Amino acid sequence: MFYFFFFGCQETPTPKTKALPETPVLYPHIEDGEVLQEVLFTATQADTLLSHTQFFSVDGVVYEAHETGFQESLRTGEHVQAHRFQEREFLSIDGTIYTRVAGMDWSEVFFNDVTGHTTAYMFNVDQTLFLGGASRLFYWQDDTVNEFALTDKSILQATGNDTTLYLRTPHLFAYDWEEKDLVRLIDAPIQSIAVDGFGDLWFSKASLLHRLSDTGEYITYELPDSIVSLHTNPQGDGLWIRTEEDAFFFRDGFQRLTNLPEGDWLDVDTHNRLLIHVDGQVHRVSVDRPVVIWGLLPMQAITTRQSLTLLPTRPEDVTELQVFVDNKEISVEPEDWVFELDPDTIAMGLNHLNLVVHTENGSDLHVHPFINQELPAVSWAEEISPLHEERCAECHGGATETVLVEKSDWMHHIDTIIDVVSAQTMPLGSESLSEEEITKIRAWKQGGFQ
């Protein structure tokens, strides 16, 4: 067990009435767009984690599946929801919460027994994890679990961005998590709410679709018929809209979707792909052909060489994948779409991987931002020499082809050293160097061998 939880109930302030202003209704230009469709697996229900991992249930058993080919059964259950928060993964199976650090085993969290609450969905506002379901909302913050309640009101749906918690009762409330300020935004029933990766709030009433940006801009659109539900991913930049007659996708403009399979909408992944349950199968549909990078999240910082795998949408259609950084092409293995990302060949700070997908029908470009992190100051005397004595000196004291005795030896062979320790071919016959140790060697080189 890795968390100790305490349970309480938050005192909710009396809501202020601060209705959103009246805005002109826009009748947007709507283009027709086709979807790219693929069948993932046979299942009754499914949810995604970071686009490349799905959790799904079949015949009362929950499975975890990675698009690299890995799959295993986890526990019995029918309904599953997944969420990532503070470098941990959380999984709700029939309302019971499990958590793990990536690569570790799942463990049931302590507050399942404390709250008696069954979780149907999860999200976070800044450093606070929220657990909603059965018209109740709980949150975990600073090793404490509390219930967030509105006096005499059931919370039918909740979501949020970095600073604000949004609640549908069915009226619309906004709660500033830092200022502890509760505001009633709409004093009328709302059908659905969602927050996208920009932090913008979307909500619907009949055929009206409202957008409240994180900068305070408020826009109202009218669609051709009544809106049933809104679906986003908090890391995505698109909005899926289900109406009584049609389906739409919004990203820099509205598209009416054709050839969309009929079924239950389950989830949207971080690359804006929608999961739909259709006749016992889970379909994934997209308005384009995004490529997922296994091993590198968007805006993730790197400090050592990374071996990464490309996972394109509808891989059977792809004839070639190309990767560029600053117009420099990186070699990709054509059989398994694996490539190496070497921070020593890339500028410090924000960079972009430009992924070009080639098919018989044309080419698509997708951009994946990442950060080449600034390295700390490292000296020979304080960090590298002790590392040399502990991990290298026994074998490289003069009886091998590569002699590493003095500081000058390390300086002469530094590129080879970084190559072999990054590839984990050295130290020979013993545990590989940690990422922190490899980072120290790189930092010593970049700092001018101090």
Tab-separated table of C-alpha atoms in Angstrom, residues 2-3 49 53 55 64 66 70 72 74 84-85 87-91 98-107 109:
chain	number	residue	atom	x	y	z
A	2	PHE	CA	1.497	3.316	-1.019
A	3	TYR	CA	-1.032	5.959	0.029
A	49	LEU	CA	-4.783	5.574	-21.633
A	53	THR	CA	-3.035	1.477	-24.293
A	55	PHE	CA	-8.500	-1.387	-21.187
A	64	GLU	CA	-5.066	-4.434	-20.764
A	66	HIS	CA	-0.894	-2.257	-25.835
A	70	PHE	CA	1.170	-6.891	-25.365
A	72	GLU	CA	-3.005	-9.493	-20.368
A	74	LEU	CA	-6.326	-8.038	-15.044
A	84	ARG	CA	-3.203	9.137	-15.618
A	85	PHE	CA	-2.348	11.544	-12.792
A	87	GLU	CA	2.997	9.864	-12.985
A	88	ARG	CA	0.532	7.237	-11.741
A	89	GLU	CA	-2.127	5.295	-13.593
A	90	PHE	CA	-5.591	4.870	-12.106
A	91	LEU	CA	-8.122	2.265	-13.161
A	98	TYR	CA	-6.796	0.544	-8.570
A	99	THR	CA	-3.515	2.363	-9.137
A	100	ARG	CA	0.082	1.695	-10.114
A	101	VAL	CA	3.317	3.272	-11.200
A	102	ALA	CA	3.941	2.335	-14.848
A	103	GLY	CA	5.462	-1.146	-15.012
A	104	MET	CA	4.370	-2.126	-11.488
A	105	ASP	CA	1.410	-4.200	-10.309
A	106	TRP	CA	-2.049	-2.779	-9.723
A	107	SER	CA	-3.118	-2.255	-6.099
A	109	VAL	CA	-6.570	2.193	-3.175
